[in-house]
PDB file of C-alpha atoms in Angstrom:
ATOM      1  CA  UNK H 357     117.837  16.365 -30.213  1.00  0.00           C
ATOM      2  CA  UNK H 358     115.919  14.058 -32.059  1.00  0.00           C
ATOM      3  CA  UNK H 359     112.171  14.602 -33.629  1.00  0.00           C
ATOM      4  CA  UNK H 360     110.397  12.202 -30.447  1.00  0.00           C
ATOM      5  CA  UNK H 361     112.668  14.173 -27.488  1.00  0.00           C
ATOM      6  CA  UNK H 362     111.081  16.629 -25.202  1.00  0.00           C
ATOM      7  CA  UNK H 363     113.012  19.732 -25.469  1.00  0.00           C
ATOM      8  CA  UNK H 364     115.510  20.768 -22.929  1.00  0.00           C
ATOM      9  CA  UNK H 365     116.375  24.579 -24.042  1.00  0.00           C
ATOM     10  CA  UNK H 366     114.869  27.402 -25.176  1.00  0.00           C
ATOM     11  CA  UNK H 367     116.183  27.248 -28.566  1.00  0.00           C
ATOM     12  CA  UNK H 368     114.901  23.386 -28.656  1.00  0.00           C
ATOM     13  CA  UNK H 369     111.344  24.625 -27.953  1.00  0.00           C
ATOM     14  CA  UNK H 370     112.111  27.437 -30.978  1.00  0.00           C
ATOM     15  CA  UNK H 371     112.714  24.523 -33.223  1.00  0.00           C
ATOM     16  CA  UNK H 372     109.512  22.209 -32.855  1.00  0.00           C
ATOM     17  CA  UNK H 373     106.590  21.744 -35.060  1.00  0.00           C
ATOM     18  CA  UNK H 374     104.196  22.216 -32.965  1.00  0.00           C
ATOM     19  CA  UNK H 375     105.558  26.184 -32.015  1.00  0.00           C
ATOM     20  CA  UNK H 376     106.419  26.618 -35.708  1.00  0.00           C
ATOM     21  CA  UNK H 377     103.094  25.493 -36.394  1.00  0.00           C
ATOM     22  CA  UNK H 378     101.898  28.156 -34.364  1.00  0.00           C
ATOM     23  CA  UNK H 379     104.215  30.842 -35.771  1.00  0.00           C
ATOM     24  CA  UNK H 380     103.196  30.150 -39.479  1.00  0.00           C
ATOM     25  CA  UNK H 381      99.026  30.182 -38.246  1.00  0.00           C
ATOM     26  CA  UNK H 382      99.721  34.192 -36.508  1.00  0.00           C
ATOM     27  CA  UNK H 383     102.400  35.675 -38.959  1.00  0.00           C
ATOM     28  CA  UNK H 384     101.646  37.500 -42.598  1.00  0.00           C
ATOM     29  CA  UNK H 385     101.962  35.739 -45.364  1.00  0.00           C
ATOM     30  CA  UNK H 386     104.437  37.517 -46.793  1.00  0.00           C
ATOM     31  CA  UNK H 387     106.972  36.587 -43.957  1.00  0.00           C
ATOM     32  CA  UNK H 388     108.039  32.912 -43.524  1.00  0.00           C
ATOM     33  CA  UNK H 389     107.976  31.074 -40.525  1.00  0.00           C
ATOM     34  CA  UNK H 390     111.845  29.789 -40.951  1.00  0.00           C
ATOM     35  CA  UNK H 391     112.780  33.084 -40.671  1.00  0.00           C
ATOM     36  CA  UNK H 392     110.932  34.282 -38.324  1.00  0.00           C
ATOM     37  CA  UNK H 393     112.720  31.480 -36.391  1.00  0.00           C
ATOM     38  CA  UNK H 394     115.705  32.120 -37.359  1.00  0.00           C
ATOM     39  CA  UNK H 395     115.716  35.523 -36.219  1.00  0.00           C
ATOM     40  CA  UNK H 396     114.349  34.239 -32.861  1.00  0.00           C
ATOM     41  CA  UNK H 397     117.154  31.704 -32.154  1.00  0.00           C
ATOM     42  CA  UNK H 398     120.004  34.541 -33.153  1.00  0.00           C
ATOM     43  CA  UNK H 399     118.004  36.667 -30.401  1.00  0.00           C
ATOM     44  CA  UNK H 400     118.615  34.342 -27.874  1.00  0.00           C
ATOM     45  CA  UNK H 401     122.431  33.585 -29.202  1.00  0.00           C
ATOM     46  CA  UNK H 402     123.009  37.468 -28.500  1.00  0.00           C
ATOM     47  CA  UNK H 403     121.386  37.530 -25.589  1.00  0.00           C
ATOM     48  CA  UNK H 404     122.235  34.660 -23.337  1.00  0.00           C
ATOM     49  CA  UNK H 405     120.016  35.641 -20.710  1.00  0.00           C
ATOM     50  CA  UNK H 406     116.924  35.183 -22.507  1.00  0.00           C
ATOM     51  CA  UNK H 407     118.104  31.386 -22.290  1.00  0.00           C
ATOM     52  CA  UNK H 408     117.704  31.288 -18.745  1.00  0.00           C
ATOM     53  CA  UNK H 409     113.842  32.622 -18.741  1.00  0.00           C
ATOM     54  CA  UNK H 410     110.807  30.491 -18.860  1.00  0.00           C
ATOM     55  CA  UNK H 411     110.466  28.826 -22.046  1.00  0.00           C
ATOM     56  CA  UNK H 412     106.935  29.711 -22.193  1.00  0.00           C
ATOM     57  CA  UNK H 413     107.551  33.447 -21.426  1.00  0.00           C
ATOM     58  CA  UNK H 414     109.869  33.804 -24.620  1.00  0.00           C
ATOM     59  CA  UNK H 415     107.473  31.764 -27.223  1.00  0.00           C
ATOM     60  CA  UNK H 416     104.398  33.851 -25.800  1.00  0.00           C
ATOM     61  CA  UNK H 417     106.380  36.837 -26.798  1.00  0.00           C
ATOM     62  CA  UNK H 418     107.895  35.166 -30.490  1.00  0.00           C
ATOM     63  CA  UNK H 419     104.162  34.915 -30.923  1.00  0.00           C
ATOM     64  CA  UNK H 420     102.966  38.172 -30.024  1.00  0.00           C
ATOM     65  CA  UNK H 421     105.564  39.225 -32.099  1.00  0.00           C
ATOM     66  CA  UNK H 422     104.539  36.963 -35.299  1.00  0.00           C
ATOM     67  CA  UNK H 423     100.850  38.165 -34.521  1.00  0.00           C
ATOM     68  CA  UNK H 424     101.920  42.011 -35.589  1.00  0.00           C
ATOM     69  CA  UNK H 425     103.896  40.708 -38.357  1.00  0.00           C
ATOM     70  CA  UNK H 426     107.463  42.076 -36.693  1.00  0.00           C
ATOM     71  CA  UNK H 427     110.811  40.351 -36.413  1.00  0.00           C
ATOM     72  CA  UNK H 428     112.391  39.349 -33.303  1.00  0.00           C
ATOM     73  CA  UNK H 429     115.317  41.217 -34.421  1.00  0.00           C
ATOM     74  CA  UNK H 430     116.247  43.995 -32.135  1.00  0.00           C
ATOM     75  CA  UNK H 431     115.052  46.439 -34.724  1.00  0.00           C
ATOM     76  CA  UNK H 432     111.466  46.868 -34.329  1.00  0.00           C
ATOM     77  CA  UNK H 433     110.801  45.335 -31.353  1.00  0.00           C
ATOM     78  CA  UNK H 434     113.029  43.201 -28.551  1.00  0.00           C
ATOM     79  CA  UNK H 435     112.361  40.427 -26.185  1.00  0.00           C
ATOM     80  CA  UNK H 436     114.512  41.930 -23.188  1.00  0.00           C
ATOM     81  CA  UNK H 437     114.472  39.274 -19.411  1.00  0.00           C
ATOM     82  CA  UNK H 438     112.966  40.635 -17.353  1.00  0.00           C
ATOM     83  CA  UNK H 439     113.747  38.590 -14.330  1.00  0.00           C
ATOM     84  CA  UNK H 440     113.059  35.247 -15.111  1.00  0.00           C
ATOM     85  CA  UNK H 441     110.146  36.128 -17.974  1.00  0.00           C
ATOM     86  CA  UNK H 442     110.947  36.647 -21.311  1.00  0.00           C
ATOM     87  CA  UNK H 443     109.311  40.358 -21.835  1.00  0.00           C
ATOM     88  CA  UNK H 444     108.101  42.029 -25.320  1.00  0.00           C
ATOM     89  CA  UNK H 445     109.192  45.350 -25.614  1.00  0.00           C
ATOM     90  CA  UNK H 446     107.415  47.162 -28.893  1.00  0.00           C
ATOM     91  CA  UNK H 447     109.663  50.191 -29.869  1.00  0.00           C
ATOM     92  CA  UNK H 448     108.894  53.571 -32.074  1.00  0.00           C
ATOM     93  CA  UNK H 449     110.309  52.075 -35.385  1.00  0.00           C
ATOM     94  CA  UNK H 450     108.258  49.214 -34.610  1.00  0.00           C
ATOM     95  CA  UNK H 451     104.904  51.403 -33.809  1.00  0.00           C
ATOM     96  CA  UNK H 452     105.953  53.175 -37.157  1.00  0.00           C
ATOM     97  CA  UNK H 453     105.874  50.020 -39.277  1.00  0.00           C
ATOM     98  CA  UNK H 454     102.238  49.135 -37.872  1.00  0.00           C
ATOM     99  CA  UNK H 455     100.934  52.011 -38.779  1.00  0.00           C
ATOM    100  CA  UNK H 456     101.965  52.601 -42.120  1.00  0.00           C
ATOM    101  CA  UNK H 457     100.403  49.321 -42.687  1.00  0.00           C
ATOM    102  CA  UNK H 458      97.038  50.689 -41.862  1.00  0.00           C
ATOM    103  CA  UNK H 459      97.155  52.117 -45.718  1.00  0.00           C
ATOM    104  CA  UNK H 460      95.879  55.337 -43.877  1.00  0.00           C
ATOM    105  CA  UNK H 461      99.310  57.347 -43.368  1.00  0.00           C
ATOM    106  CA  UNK H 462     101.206  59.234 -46.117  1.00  0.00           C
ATOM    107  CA  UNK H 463     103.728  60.693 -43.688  1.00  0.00           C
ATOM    108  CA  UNK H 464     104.743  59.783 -39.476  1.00  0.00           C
ATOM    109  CA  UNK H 465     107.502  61.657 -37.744  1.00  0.00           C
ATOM    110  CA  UNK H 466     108.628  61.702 -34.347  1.00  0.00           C
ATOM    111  CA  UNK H 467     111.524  63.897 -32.613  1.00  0.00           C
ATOM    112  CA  UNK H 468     112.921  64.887 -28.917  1.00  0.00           C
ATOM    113  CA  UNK H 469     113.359  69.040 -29.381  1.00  0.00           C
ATOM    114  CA  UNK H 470     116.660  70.284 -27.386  1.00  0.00           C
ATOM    115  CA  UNK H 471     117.458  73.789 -26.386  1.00  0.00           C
ATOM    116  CA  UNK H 472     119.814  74.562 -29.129  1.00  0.00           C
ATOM    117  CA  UNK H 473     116.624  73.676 -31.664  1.00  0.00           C
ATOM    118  CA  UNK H 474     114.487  76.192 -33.441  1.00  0.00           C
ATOM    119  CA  UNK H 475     110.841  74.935 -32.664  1.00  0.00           C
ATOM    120  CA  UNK H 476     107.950  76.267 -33.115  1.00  0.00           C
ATOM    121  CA  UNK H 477     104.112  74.470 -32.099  1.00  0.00           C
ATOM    122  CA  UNK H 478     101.257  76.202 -32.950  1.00  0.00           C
ATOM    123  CA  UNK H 479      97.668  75.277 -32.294  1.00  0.00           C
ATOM    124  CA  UNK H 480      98.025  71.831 -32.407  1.00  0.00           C
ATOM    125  CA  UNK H 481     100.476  72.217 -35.363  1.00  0.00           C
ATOM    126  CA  UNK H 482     104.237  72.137 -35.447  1.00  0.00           C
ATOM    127  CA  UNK H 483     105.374  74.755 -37.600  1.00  0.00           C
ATOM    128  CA  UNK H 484     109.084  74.266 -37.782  1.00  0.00           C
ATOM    129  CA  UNK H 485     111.543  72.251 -35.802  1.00  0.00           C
ATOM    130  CA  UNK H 486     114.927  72.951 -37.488  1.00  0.00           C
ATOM    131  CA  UNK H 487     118.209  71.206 -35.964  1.00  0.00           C
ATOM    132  CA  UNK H 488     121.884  73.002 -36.110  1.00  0.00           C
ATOM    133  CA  UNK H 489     124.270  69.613 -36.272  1.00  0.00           C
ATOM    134  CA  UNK H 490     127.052  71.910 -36.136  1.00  0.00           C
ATOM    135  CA  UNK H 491     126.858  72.591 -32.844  1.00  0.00           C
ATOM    136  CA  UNK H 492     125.673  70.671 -29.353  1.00  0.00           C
ATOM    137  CA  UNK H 493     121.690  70.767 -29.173  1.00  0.00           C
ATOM    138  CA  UNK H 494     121.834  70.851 -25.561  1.00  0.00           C
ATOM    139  CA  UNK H 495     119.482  68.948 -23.109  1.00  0.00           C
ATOM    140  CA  UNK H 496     116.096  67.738 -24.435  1.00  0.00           C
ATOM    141  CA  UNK H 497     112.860  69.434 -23.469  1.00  0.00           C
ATOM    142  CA  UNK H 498     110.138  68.090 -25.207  1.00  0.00           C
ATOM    143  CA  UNK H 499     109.220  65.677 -27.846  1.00  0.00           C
ATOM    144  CA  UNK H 500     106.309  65.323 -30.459  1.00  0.00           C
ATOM    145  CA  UNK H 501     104.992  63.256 -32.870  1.00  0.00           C
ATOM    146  CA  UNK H 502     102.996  64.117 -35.933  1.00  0.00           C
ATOM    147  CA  UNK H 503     101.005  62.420 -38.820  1.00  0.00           C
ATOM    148  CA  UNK H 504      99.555  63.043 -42.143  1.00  0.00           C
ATOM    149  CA  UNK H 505      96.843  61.022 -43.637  1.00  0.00           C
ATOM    150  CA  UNK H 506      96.950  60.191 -47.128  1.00  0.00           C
ATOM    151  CA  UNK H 507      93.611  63.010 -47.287  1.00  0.00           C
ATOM    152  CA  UNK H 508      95.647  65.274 -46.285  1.00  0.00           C
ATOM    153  CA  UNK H 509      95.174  65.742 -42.626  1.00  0.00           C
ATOM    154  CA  UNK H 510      97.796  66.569 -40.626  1.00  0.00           C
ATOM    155  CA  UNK H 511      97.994  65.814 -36.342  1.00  0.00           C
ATOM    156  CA  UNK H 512     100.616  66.586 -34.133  1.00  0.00           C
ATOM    157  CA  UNK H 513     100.819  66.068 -30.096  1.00  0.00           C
ATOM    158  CA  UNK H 514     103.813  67.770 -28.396  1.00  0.00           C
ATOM    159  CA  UNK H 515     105.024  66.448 -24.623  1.00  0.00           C
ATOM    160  CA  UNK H 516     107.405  68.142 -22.196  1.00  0.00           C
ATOM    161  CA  UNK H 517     110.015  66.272 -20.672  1.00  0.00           C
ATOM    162  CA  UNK H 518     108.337  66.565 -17.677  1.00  0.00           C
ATOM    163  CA  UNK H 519     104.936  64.710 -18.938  1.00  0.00           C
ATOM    164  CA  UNK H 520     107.526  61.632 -20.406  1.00  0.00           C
ATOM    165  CA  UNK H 521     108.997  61.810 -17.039  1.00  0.00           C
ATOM    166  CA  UNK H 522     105.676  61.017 -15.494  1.00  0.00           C
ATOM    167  CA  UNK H 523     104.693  58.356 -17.685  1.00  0.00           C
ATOM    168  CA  UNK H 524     107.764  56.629 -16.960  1.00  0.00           C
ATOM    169  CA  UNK H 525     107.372  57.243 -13.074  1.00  0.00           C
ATOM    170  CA  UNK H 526     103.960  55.759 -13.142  1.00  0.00           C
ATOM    171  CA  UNK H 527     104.989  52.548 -14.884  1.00  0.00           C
ATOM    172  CA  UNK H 528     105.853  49.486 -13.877  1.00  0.00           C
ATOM    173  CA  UNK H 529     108.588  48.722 -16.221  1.00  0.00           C
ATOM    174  CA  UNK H 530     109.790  52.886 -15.507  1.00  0.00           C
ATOM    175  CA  UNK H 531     113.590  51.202 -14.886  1.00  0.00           C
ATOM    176  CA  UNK H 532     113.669  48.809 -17.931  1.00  0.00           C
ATOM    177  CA  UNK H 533     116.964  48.628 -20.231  1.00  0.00           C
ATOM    178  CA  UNK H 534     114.458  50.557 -22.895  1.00  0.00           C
ATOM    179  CA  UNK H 535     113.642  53.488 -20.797  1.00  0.00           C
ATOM    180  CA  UNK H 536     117.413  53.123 -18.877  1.00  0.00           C
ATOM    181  CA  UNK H 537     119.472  53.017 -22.198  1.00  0.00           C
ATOM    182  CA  UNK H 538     117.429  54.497 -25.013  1.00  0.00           C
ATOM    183  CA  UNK H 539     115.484  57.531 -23.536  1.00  0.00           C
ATOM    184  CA  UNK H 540     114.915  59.266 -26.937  1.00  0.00           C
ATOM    185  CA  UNK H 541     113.148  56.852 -28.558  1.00  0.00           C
ATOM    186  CA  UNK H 542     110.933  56.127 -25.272  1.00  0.00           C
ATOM    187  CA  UNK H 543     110.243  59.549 -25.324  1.00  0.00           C
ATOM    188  CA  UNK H 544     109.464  59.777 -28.969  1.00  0.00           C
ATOM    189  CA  UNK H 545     107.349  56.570 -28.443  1.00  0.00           C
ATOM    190  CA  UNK H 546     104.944  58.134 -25.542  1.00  0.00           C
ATOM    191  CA  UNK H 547     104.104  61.051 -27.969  1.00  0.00           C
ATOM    192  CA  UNK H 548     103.460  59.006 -31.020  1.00  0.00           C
ATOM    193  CA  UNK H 549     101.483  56.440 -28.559  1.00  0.00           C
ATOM    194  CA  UNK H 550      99.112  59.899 -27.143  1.00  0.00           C
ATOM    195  CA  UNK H 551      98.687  60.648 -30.828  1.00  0.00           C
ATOM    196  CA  UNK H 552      97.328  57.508 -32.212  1.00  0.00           C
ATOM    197  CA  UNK H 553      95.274  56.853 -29.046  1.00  0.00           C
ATOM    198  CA  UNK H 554      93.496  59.870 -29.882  1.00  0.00           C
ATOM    199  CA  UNK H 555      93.310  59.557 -33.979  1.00  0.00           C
ATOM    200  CA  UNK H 556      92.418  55.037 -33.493  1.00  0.00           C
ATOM    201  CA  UNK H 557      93.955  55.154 -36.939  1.00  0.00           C
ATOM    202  CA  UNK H 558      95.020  51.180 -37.068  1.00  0.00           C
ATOM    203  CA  UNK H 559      93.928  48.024 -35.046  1.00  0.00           C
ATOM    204  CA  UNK H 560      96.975  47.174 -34.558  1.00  0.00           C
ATOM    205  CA  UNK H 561      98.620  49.811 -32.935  1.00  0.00           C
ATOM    206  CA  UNK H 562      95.148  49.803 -30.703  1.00  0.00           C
ATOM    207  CA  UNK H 563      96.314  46.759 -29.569  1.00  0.00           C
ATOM    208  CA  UNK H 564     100.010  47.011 -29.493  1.00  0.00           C
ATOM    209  CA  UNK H 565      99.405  50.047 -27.301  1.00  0.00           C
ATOM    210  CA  UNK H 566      96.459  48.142 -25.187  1.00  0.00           C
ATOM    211  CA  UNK H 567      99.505  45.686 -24.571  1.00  0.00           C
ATOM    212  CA  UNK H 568     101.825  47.958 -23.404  1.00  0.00           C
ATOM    213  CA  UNK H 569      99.368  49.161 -20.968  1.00  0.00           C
ATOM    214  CA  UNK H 570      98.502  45.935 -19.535  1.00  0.00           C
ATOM    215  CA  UNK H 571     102.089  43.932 -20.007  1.00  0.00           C
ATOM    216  CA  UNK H 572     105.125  46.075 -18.800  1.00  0.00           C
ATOM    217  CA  UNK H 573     106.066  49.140 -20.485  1.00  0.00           C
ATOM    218  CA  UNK H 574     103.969  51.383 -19.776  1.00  0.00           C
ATOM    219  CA  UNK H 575     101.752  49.091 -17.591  1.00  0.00           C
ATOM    220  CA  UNK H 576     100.453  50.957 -14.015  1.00  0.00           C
ATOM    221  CA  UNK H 577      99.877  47.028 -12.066  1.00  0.00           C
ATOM    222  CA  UNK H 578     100.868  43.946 -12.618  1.00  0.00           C
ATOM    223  CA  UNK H 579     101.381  42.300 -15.720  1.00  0.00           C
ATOM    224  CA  UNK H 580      97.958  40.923 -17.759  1.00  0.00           C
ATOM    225  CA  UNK H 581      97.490  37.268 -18.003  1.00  0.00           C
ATOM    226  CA  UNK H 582      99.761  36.085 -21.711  1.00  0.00           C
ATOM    227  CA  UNK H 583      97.803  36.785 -25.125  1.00  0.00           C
ATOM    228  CA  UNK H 584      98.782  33.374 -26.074  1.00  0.00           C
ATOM    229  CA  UNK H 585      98.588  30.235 -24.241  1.00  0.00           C
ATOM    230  CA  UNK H 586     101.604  28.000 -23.595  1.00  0.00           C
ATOM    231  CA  UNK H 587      99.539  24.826 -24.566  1.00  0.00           C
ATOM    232  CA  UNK H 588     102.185  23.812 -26.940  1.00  0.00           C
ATOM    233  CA  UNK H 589     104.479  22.875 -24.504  1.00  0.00           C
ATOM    234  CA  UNK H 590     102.574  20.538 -22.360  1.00  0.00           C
ATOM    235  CA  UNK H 591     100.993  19.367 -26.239  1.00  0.00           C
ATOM    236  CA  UNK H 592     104.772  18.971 -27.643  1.00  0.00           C
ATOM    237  CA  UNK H 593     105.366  17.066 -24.365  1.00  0.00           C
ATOM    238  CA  UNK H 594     103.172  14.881 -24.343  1.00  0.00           C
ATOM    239  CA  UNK H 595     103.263  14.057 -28.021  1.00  0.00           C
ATOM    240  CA  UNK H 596     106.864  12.987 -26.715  1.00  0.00           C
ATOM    241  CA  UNK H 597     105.937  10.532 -24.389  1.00  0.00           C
ATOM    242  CA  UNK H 598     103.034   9.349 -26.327  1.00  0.00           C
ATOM    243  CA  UNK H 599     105.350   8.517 -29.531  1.00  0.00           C
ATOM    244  CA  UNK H 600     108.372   6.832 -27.274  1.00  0.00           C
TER     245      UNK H 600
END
């Protein structure tokens, strides 16, 4: 594709100036643009599906993405079709990463307890939570998540399996690939999400979790309207035509 062609593909649209020049205006400086794209494009090249969605629907979500500062690369977060949209999926390690960014956290864990665990929860503490690898844990039963600040305060919120059950019952995206394939880390997520909504620790996590609500996830109605606009295409577009 030349410079002056409108683009045809997804990974065409990934490559312009105009939606790199967006990517380099929302990302941190300490992460470059190029790869930020490059990660993006090998997204797509593992997942062939996300090829087939609307353009716009995967470079809203490369740009949510570059606005938290995380990689499209399957490690923090994932861009996951969902139908014919391109859908953001924030996951724990990814919620992790925001929050020891807010400066404010010397310590975050998060863990699913099974029946072959020692645990112990105490007035809003968890005292011990001690795993045998030696031998099956059995089926899970709850799961917490817990933070210390760099003062020294220490918060913990424990859910049963029963309360994760619910969340994912009442949400729309309740039989996505994230809660389907990778139900410990879903779980761990809704704890460490009912934590942080009650400590507000970063603005970033407010609003990662504020997305979740409204986008998919965890969202209870339809989808909210994109964070970013698609502008860019119709711009790129008609720079096109304009310049042949």
């Amino acid at each position: 594709m030349t410079e002056n062609e409108t683009p045809t593909t997804i990974k065409g649209w990934l490559s312009t100036s105009s939606f790199q020049e967006q990517v380099q205006a929302a990302l941190p400086k300490q992460i470059g643009e190029e790869r930020f794209i490059r990660a993006a494009i090998t997204s797509v090249n593992l997942n062939p599906a996300l090829a087939k969605c609307e353009p716009s629907s995967l470079l809203n979500a490369c740009l949510e993405l570059a606005q938290y500062g995380l990689m499209p690369d399957g490690r923090h977060a994932h861009i996951i079709p969902y139908g014919k949209k391109a859908t953001l999926i924030i996951d724990y390690k990814g919620y992790v990463d925001l929050l020891h960014r807010s400066g404010r956290i010397s310590k975050i864990h998060a863990d699913v307890v099974c029946e072959n665990d020692t645990f112990e929860y105490d007035r809003g503490e968890v005292v011990a939570h001690k795993i045998d690898f030696s031998k099956p844990r059995g089926d899970m039963y709850c799961c917490y998540a817990m933070v210390k600040t760099k003062d020294g305060v220490e918060t913990a919120t424990v859910l049963s399996k029963g309360e994760v059950d619910n969340v994912r019952a009442m949400s729309r995206g309740g039989d996505s690939p994230a809660w389907k394939n990778h139900y410990p880390e879903m779980a761990k997520k809704t704890a460490l999400r009912r934590l942080t909504k009650m400590l507000s620790i970063s603005p970033d996590v407010d609003a990662a979790i504020a997305r979740d609500d409204e986008q998919f996830e965890f969202s209870q109605s339809k989808p909210a309207e994109p964070v970013f606009e698609s502008t860019f295409i119709e711009d790129a577009s008609k720079e096109s035509s304009d310049e042949q």
